[in-house]
Structures are given as C-alpha cells and as structure tokens.
PDB file of C-alpha atoms and ligand atoms in Angstrom:
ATOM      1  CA  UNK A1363      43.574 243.295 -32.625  1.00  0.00           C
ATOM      2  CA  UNK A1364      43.053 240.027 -34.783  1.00  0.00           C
ATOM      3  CA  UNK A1365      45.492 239.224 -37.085  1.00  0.00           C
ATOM      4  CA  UNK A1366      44.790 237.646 -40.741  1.00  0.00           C
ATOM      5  CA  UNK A1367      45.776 234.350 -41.383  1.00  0.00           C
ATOM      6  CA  UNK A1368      45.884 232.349 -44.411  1.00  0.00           C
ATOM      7  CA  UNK A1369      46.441 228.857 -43.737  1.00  0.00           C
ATOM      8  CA  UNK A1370      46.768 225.571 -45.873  1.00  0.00           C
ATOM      9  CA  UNK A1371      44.921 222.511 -44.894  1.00  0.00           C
ATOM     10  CA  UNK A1372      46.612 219.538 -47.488  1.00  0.00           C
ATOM     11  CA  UNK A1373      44.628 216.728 -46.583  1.00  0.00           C
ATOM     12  CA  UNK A1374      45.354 213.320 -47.244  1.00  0.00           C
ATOM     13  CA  UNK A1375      48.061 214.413 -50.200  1.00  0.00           C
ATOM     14  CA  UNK A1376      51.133 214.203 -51.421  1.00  0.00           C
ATOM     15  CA  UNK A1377      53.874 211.774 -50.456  1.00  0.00           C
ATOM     16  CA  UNK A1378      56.150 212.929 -47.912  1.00  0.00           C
ATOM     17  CA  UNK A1379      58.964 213.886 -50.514  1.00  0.00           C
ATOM     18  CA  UNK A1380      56.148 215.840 -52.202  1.00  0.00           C
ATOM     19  CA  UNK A1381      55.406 217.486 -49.204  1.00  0.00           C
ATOM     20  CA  UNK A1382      58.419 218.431 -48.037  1.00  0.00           C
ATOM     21  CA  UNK A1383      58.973 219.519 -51.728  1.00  0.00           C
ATOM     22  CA  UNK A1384      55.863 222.184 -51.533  1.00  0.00           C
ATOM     23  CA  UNK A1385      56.455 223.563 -47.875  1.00  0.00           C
ATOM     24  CA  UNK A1386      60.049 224.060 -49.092  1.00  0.00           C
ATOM     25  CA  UNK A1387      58.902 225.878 -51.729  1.00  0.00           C
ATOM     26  CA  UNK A1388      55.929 227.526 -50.152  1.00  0.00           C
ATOM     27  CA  UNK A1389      59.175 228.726 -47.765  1.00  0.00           C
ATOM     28  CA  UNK A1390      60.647 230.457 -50.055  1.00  0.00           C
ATOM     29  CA  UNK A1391      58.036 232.177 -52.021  1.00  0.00           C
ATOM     30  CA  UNK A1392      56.971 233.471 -48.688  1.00  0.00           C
ATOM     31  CA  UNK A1393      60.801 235.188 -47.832  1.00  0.00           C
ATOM     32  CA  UNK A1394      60.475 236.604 -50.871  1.00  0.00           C
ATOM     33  CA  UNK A1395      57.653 238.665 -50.405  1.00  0.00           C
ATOM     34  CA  UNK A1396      56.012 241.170 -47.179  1.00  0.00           C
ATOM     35  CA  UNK A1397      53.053 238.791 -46.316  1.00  0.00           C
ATOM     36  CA  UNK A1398      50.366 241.044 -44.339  1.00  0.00           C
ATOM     37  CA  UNK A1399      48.970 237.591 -43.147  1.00  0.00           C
ATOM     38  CA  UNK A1400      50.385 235.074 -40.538  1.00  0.00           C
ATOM     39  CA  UNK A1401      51.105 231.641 -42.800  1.00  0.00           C
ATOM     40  CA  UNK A1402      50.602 228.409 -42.033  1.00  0.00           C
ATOM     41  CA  UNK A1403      50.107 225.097 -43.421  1.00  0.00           C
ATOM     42  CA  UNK A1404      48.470 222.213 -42.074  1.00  0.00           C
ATOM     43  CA  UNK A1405      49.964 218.961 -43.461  1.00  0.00           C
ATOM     44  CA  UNK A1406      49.789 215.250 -42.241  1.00  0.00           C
ATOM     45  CA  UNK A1407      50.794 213.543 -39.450  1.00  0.00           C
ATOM     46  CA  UNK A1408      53.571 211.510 -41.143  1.00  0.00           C
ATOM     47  CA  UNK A1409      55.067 215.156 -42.743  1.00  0.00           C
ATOM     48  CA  UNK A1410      55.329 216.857 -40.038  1.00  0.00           C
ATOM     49  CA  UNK A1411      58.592 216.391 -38.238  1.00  0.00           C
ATOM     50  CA  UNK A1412      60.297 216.677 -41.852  1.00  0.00           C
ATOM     51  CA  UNK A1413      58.249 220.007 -42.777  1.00  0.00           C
ATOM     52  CA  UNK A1414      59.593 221.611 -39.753  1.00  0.00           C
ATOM     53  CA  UNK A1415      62.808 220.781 -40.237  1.00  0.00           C
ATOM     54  CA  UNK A1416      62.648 222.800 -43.766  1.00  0.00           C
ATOM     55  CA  UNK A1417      60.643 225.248 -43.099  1.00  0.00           C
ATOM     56  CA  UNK A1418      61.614 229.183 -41.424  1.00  0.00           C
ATOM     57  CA  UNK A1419      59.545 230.713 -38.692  1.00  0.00           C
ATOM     58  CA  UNK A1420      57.757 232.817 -40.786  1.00  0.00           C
ATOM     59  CA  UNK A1421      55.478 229.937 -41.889  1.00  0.00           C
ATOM     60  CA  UNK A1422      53.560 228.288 -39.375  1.00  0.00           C
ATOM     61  CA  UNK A1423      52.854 224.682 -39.126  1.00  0.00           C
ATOM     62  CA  UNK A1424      50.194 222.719 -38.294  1.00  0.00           C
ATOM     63  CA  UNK A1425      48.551 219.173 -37.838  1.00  0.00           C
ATOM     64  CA  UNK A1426      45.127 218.381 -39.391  1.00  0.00           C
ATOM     65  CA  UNK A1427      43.578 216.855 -36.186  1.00  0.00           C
ATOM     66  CA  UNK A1428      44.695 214.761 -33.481  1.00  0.00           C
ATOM     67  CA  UNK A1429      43.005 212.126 -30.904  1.00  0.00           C
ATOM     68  CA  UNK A1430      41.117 212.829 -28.105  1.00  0.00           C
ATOM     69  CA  UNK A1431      43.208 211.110 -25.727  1.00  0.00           C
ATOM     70  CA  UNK A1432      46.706 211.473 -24.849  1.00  0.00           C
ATOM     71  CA  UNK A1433      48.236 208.501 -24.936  1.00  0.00           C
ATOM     72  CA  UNK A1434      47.460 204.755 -24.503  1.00  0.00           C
ATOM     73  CA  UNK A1435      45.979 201.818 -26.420  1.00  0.00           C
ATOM     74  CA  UNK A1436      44.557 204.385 -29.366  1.00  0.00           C
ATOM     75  CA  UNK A1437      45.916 202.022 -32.590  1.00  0.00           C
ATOM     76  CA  UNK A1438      46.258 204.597 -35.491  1.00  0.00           C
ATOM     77  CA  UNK A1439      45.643 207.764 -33.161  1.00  0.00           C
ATOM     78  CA  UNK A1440      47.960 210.432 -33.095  1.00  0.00           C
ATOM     79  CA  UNK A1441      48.160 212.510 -29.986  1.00  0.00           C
ATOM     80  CA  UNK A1442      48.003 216.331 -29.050  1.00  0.00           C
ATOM     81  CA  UNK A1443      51.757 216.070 -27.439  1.00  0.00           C
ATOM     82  CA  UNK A1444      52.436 214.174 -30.475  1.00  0.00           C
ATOM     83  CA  UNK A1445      51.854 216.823 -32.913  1.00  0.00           C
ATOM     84  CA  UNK A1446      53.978 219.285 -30.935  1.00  0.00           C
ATOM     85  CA  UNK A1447      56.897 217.159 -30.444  1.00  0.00           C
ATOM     86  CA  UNK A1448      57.551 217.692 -34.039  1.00  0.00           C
ATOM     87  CA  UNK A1449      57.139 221.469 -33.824  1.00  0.00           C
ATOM     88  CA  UNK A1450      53.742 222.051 -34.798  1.00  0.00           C
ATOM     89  CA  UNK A1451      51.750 225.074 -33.665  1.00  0.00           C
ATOM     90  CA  UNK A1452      48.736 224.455 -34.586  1.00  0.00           C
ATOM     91  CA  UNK A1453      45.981 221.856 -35.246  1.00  0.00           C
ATOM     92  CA  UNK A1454      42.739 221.347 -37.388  1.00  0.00           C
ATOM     93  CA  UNK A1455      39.663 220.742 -35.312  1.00  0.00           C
ATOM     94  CA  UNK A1456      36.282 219.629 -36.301  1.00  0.00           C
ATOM     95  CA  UNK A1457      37.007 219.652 -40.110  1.00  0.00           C
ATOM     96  CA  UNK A1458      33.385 218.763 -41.975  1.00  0.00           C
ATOM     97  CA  UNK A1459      35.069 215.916 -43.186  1.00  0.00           C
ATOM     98  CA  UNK A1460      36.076 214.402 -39.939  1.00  0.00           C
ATOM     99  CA  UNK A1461      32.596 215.297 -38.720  1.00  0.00           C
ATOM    100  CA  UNK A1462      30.917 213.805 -41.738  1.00  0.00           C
ATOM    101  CA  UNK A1463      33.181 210.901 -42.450  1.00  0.00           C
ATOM    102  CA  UNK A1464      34.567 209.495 -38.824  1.00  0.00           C
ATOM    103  CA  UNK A1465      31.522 210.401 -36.665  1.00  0.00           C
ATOM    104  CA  UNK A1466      33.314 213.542 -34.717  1.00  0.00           C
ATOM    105  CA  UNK A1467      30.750 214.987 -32.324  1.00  0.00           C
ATOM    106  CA  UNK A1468      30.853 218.267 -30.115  1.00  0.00           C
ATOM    107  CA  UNK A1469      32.015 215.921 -27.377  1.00  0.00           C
ATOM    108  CA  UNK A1470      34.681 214.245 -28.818  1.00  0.00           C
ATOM    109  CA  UNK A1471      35.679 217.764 -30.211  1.00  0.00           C
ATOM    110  CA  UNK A1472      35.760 219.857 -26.895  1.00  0.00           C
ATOM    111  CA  UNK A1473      38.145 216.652 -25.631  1.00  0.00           C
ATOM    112  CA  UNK A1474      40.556 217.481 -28.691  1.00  0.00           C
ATOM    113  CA  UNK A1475      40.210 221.072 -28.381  1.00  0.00           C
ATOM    114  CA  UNK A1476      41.227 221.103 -24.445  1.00  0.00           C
ATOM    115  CA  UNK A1477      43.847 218.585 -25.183  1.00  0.00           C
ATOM    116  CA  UNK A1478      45.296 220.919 -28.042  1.00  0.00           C
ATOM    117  CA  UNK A1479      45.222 223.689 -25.671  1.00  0.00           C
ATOM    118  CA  UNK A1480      46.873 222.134 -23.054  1.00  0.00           C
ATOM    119  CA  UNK A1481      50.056 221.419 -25.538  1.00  0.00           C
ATOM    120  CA  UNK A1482      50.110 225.065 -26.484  1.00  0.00           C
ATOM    121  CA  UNK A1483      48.736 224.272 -29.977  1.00  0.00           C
ATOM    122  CA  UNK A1484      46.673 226.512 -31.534  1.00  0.00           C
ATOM    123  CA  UNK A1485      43.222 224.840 -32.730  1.00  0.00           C
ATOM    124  CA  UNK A1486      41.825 226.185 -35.719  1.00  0.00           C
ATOM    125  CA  UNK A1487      38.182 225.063 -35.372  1.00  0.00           C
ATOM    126  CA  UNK A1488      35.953 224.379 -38.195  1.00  0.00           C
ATOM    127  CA  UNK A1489      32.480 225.268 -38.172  1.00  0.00           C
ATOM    128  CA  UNK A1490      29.691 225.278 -41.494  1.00  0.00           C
ATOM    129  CA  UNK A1491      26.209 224.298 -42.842  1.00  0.00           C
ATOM    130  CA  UNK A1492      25.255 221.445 -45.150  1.00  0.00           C
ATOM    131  CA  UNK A1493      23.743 222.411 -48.526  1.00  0.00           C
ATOM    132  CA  UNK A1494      20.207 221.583 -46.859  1.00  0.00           C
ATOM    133  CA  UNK A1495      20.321 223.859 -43.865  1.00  0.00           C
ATOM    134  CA  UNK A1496      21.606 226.435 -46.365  1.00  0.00           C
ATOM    135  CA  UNK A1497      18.644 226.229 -48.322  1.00  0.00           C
ATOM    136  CA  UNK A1498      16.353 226.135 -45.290  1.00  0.00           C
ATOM    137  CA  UNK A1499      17.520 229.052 -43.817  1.00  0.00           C
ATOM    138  CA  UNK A1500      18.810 226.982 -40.596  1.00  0.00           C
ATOM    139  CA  UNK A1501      22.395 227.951 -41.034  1.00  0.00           C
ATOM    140  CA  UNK A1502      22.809 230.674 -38.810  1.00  0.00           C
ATOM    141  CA  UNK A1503      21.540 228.419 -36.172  1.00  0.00           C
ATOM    142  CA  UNK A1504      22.917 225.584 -36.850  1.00  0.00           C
ATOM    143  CA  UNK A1505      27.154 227.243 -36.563  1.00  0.00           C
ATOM    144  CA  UNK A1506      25.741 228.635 -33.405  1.00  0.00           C
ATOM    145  CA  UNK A1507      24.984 225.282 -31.781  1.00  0.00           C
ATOM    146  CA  UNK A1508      28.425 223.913 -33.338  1.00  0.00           C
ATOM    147  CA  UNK A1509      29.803 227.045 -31.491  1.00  0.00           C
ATOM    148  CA  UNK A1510      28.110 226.731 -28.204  1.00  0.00           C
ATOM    149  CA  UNK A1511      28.265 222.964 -27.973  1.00  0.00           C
ATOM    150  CA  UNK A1512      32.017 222.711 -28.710  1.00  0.00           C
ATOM    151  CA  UNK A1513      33.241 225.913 -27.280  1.00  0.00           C
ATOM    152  CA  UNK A1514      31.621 227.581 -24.742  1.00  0.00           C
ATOM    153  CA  UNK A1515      32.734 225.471 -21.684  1.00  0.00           C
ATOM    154  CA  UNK A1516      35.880 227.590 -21.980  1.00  0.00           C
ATOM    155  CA  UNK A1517      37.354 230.454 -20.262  1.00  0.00           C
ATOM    156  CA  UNK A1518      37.249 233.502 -22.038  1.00  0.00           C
ATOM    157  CA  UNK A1519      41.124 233.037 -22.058  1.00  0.00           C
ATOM    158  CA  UNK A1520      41.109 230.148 -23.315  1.00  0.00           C
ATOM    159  CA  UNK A1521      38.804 231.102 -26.351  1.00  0.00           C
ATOM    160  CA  UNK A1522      41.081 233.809 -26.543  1.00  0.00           C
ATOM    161  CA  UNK A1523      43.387 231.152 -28.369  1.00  0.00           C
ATOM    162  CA  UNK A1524      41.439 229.617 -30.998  1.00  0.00           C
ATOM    163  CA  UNK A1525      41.075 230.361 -34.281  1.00  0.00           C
ATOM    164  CA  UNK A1526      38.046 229.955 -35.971  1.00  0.00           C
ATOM    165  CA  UNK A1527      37.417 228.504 -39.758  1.00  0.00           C
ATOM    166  CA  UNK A1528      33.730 229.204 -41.175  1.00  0.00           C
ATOM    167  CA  UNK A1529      33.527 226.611 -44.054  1.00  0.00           C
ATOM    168  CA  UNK A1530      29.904 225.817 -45.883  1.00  0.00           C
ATOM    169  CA  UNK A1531      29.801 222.129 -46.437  1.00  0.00           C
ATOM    170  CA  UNK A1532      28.877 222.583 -49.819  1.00  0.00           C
ATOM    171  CA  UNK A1533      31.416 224.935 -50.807  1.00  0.00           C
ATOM    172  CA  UNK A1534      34.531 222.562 -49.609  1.00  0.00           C
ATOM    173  CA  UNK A1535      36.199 221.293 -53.153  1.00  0.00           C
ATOM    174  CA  UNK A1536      33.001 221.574 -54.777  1.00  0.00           C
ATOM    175  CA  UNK A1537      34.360 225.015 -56.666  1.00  0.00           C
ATOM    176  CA  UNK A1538      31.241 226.660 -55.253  1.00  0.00           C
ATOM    177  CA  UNK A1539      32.271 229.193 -53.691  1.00  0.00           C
ATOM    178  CA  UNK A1540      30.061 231.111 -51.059  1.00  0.00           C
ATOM    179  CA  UNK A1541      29.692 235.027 -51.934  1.00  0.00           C
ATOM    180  CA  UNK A1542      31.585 237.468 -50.077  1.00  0.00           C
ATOM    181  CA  UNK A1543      28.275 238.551 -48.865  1.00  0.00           C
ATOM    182  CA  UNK A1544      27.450 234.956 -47.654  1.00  0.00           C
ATOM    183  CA  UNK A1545      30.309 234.763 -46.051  1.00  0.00           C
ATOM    184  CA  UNK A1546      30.417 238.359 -44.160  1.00  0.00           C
ATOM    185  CA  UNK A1547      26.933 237.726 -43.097  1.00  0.00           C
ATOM    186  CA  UNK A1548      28.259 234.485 -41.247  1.00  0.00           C
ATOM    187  CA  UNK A1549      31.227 235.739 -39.786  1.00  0.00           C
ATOM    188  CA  UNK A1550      29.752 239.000 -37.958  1.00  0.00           C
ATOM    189  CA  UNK A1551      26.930 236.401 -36.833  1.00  0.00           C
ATOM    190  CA  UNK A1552      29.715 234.363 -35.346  1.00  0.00           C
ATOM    191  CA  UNK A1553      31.083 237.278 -33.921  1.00  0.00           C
ATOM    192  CA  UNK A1554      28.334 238.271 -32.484  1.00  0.00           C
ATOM    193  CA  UNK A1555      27.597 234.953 -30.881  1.00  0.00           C
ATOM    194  CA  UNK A1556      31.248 235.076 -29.419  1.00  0.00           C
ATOM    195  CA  UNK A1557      30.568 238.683 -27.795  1.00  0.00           C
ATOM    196  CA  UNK A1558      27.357 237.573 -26.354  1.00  0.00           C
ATOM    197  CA  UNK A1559      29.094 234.745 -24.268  1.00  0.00           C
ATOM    198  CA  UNK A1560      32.575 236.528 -23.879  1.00  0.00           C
ATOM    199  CA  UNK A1561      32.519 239.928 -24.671  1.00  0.00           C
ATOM    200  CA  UNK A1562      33.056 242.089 -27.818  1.00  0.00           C
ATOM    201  CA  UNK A1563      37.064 242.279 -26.661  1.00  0.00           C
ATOM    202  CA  UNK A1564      36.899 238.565 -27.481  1.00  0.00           C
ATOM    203  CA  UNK A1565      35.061 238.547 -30.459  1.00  0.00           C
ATOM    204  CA  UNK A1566      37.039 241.604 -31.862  1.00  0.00           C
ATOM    205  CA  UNK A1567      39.996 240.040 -31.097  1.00  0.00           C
ATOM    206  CA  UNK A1568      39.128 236.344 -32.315  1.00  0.00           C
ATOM    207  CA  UNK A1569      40.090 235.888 -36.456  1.00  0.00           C
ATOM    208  CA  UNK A1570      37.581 233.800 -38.508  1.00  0.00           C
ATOM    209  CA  UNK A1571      38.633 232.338 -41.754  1.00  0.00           C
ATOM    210  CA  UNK A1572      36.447 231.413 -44.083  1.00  0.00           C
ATOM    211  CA  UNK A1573      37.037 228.422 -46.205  1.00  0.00           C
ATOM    212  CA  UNK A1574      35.374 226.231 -49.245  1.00  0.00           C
ATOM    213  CA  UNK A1575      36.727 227.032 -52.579  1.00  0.00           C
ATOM    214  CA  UNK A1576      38.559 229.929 -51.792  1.00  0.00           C
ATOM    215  CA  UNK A1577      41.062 230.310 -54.892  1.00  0.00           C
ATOM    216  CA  UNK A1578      43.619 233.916 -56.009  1.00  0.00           C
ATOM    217  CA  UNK A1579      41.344 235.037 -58.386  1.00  0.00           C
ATOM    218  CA  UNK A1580      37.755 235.296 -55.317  1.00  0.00           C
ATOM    219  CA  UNK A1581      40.121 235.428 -52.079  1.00  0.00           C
ATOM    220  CA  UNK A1582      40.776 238.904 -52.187  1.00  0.00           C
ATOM    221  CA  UNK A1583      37.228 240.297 -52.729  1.00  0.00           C
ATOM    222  CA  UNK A1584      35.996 237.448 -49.612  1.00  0.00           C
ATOM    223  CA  UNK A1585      39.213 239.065 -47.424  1.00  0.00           C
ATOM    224  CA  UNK A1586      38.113 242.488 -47.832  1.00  0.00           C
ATOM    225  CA  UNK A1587      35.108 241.989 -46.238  1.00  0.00           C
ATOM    226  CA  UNK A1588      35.050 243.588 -42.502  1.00  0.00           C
ATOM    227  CA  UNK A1589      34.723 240.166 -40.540  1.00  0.00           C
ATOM    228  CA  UNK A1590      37.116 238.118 -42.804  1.00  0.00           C
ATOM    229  CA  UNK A1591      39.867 237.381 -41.766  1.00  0.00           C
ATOM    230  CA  UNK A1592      42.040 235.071 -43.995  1.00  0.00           C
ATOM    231  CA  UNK A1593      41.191 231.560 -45.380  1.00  0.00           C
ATOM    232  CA  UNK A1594      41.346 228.020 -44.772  1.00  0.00           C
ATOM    233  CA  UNK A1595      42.484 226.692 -48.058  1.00  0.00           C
ATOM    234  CA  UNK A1596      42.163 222.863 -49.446  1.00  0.00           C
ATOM    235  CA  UNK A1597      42.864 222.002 -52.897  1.00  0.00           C
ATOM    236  CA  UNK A1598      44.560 225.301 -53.839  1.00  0.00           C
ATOM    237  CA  UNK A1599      46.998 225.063 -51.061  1.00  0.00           C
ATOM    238  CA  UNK A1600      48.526 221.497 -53.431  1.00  0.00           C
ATOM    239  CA  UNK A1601      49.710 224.397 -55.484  1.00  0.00           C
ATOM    240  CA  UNK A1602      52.287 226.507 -54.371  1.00  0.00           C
ATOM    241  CA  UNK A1603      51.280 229.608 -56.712  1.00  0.00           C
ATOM    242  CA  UNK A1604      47.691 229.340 -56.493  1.00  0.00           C
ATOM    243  CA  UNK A1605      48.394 229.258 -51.959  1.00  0.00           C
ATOM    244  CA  UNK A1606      50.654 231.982 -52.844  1.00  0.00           C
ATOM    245  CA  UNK A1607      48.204 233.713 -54.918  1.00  0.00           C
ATOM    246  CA  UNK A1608      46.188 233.749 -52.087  1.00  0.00           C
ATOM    247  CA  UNK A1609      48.754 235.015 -49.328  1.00  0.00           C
ATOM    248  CA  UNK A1610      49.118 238.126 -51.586  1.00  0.00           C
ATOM    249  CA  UNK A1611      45.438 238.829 -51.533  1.00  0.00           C
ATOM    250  CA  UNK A1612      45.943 240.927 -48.773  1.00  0.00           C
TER     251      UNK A1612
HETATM  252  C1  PEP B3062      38.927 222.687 -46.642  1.00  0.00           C
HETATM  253  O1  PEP B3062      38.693 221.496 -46.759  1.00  0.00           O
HETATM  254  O2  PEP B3062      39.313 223.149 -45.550  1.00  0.00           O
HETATM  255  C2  PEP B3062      38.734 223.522 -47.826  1.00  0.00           C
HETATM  256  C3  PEP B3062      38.478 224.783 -47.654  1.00  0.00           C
HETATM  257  O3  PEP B3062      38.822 222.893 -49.028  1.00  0.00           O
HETATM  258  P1  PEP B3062      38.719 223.576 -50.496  1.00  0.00           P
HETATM  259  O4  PEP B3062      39.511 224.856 -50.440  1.00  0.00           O
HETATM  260  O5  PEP B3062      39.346 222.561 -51.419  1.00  0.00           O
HETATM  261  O6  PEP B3062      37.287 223.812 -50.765  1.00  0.00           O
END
C-alpha cells in the first residue's frame, strides 16, 4: 500500500551552514518522535553532500531538480548521477517554478524523469493549475495532460516509482491554501487517471502529496482526506517546528 510522505522542498535558501544547521536539527526532532510518514527534505545542489553526511536514515534526502543530460558541456547543470553521488534519494521534477520560470516542458521533463530513474532516484513530480484554469474550470484537464504528456511513456513499473506532488499554482507561497475538499477532489482525479492507463494496483499504490501553503495548523485536516497522502512543503519547511509541526499531523 502507499505510504505517506511529508517532504521539504527549501528552494533557493539558506547558506550551506544554515542548511546543514536545519537538516541537523530537523534530524533530531525526527529521532525523537514515531513519525507515521516517510521524511525527506529536498535541499540544493551545493548542500547536499554535507546534509547527508549529518543526517540518519530515517530522513530522506533529496535534490530539487537536475539536468536533462548526463554529462557533458551543460555549464551550470547538475546531473542525475550527480545528485546521487552525494547520497540523495530523491529528486524534484517539474516544480511550477521551473516550469514557469526556466521554460521546463513535458519533453524536457520525461528526459529528467528517465534519467532520475535510471540513477535509482526517486522523482517526486509536480503537477498543478494556474489561478486562471482554476477559475475556468480547466484544471482537471489541464493535470491530466501534465500527467499523460510527462508520464505515460513509462512502464507500469517504472511509474510504480514516482511520487507524485499535486500543487495549485496559486496556492505555492501565496498563503492560499487550497481546501481539503479542493485538494481530495484532485487527487482521486489523478488517481483515477493513473488506473485508467496502469491499473487501480498502480494508482492505489502510487502516494500524491499535495502542496501550496500547506502549514501545522491546515496539514492535518488536508492529510486526512482519503487520497492525501503527505505534503510537499516550501516556506514552512525553513522552519524546523513549523516542518515538524507538519510531520506530526499524521
Ligand atoms: C512548493 O513550492 O513546493 C510549495 C509547496 O511551497 P509553499 O509551501 O511555500 O507554498
């Protein structure tokens, strides 16, 4: 069955003494307590190999994206093998903001997700609406071409592995949070999607996390619902009790 996840996505935050600072202490909170959710955070590139030095295997780590080639004459890029030569597990895929900001297509993001996949990482693949196909009633359709587009040239195995990450554009650090209805009402459509390409075993066994604004005092009333299954979590993952906060909603 799918296992709950909460995971922290930092951005582009802290120093790396800062960081290693907060997963240190994220560390500990996290022995301290019986998490029913799988951990992780997702830090940057240049934290990495430092965070997993500090951190236990009870907390996962992850990179926030990586290139979509693995090696060469990519100035700046940071590659799949890359982010698991430092110990990462896991990766951020098709954030809104790498889509919005630096042009990432379905293309370039089935490249990184098969690249990810083939260095055992574990993509956690973003998928949300803009504020305008919210409000005219396209969202439903448009996550299920993000799905399909991105996604669906995989084996069911392979799908097997991801993680998904439902995040409304206009929820992500905006403090607008989408309702736990909202929010259930996307996930079992993305579910559903999922079992009409690969099966309901898939889609029962695939964990969606919703994300945008997710903060202790909403996540656990978003978590309860029956397709939710843990967060991705921006700004309140800077924050060691507020990410904790959230952990413990479950
Ligand atoms: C995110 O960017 O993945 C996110 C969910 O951000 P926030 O929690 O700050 O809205």
């Amino acid at each position: 069955m799918r296992k709950n996840i909460v995971a922290g996505n930092w951005k582009m935050n802290t120093t790396l003494a800062e960081g290693v600072g907060l997963a240190k202490d994220v560390n500990e909170a996290l022995k301290g307590i019986d998490a029913k959710c799988d951990v992780v955070i997702c830090v940057p590139f240049t934290h990495l190999a430092s965070v997993a030095g500090v951190i236990d295997s009870k907390l996962g780590l992850g990179a926030e994206n990586c290139a979509d080639h693995v090696k060469g004459a990519y100035t700046g890029e940071v590659s799949a093998p890359m982010v698991a030569s430092t110990g990462a597990k896991y990766v951020i895929l098709g954030h809104s903001e790498r889509r919005q900001y630096y042009g990432e297509t379905s293309e370039i993001l089935k490249t990184k997700v098969n690249l990810a996949l083939a260095e055992n990482l574990t993509p956690i693949f973003c998928i949300g609406e803009v504020l305008e196909e919210r409000e005219n009633g396209t969202f439903l359709d448009v996550v299920t071409k993000q799905i399909e587009e991105a996604l669906f040239d995989l084996s069911a195995e392979d799908f097997g592995k991801l993680i998904l990450a439902y995040e409304p554009v206009w929820a992500i650090g905006t403090g607008k949070t989408a309702t736990a209805e909202q929010a259930e009402e996307m996930h079992a459509h993305i579910r559903s999607v999922i079992a009409g390409k690969y099966g309901q075993e898939v889609a029962d066994n695939c964990s969606i996390l919703y994300g945008g604004s997710c903060k202790p005092s909403n996540a656990k009333e978003i978590f309860e619902k029956p397709n939710v299954d843990g967060g991705l979590i921006g700004g309140a993952a800077l924050d060691c009790a507020s990410f904790m906060g959230i952990v413990t909603a479950f």
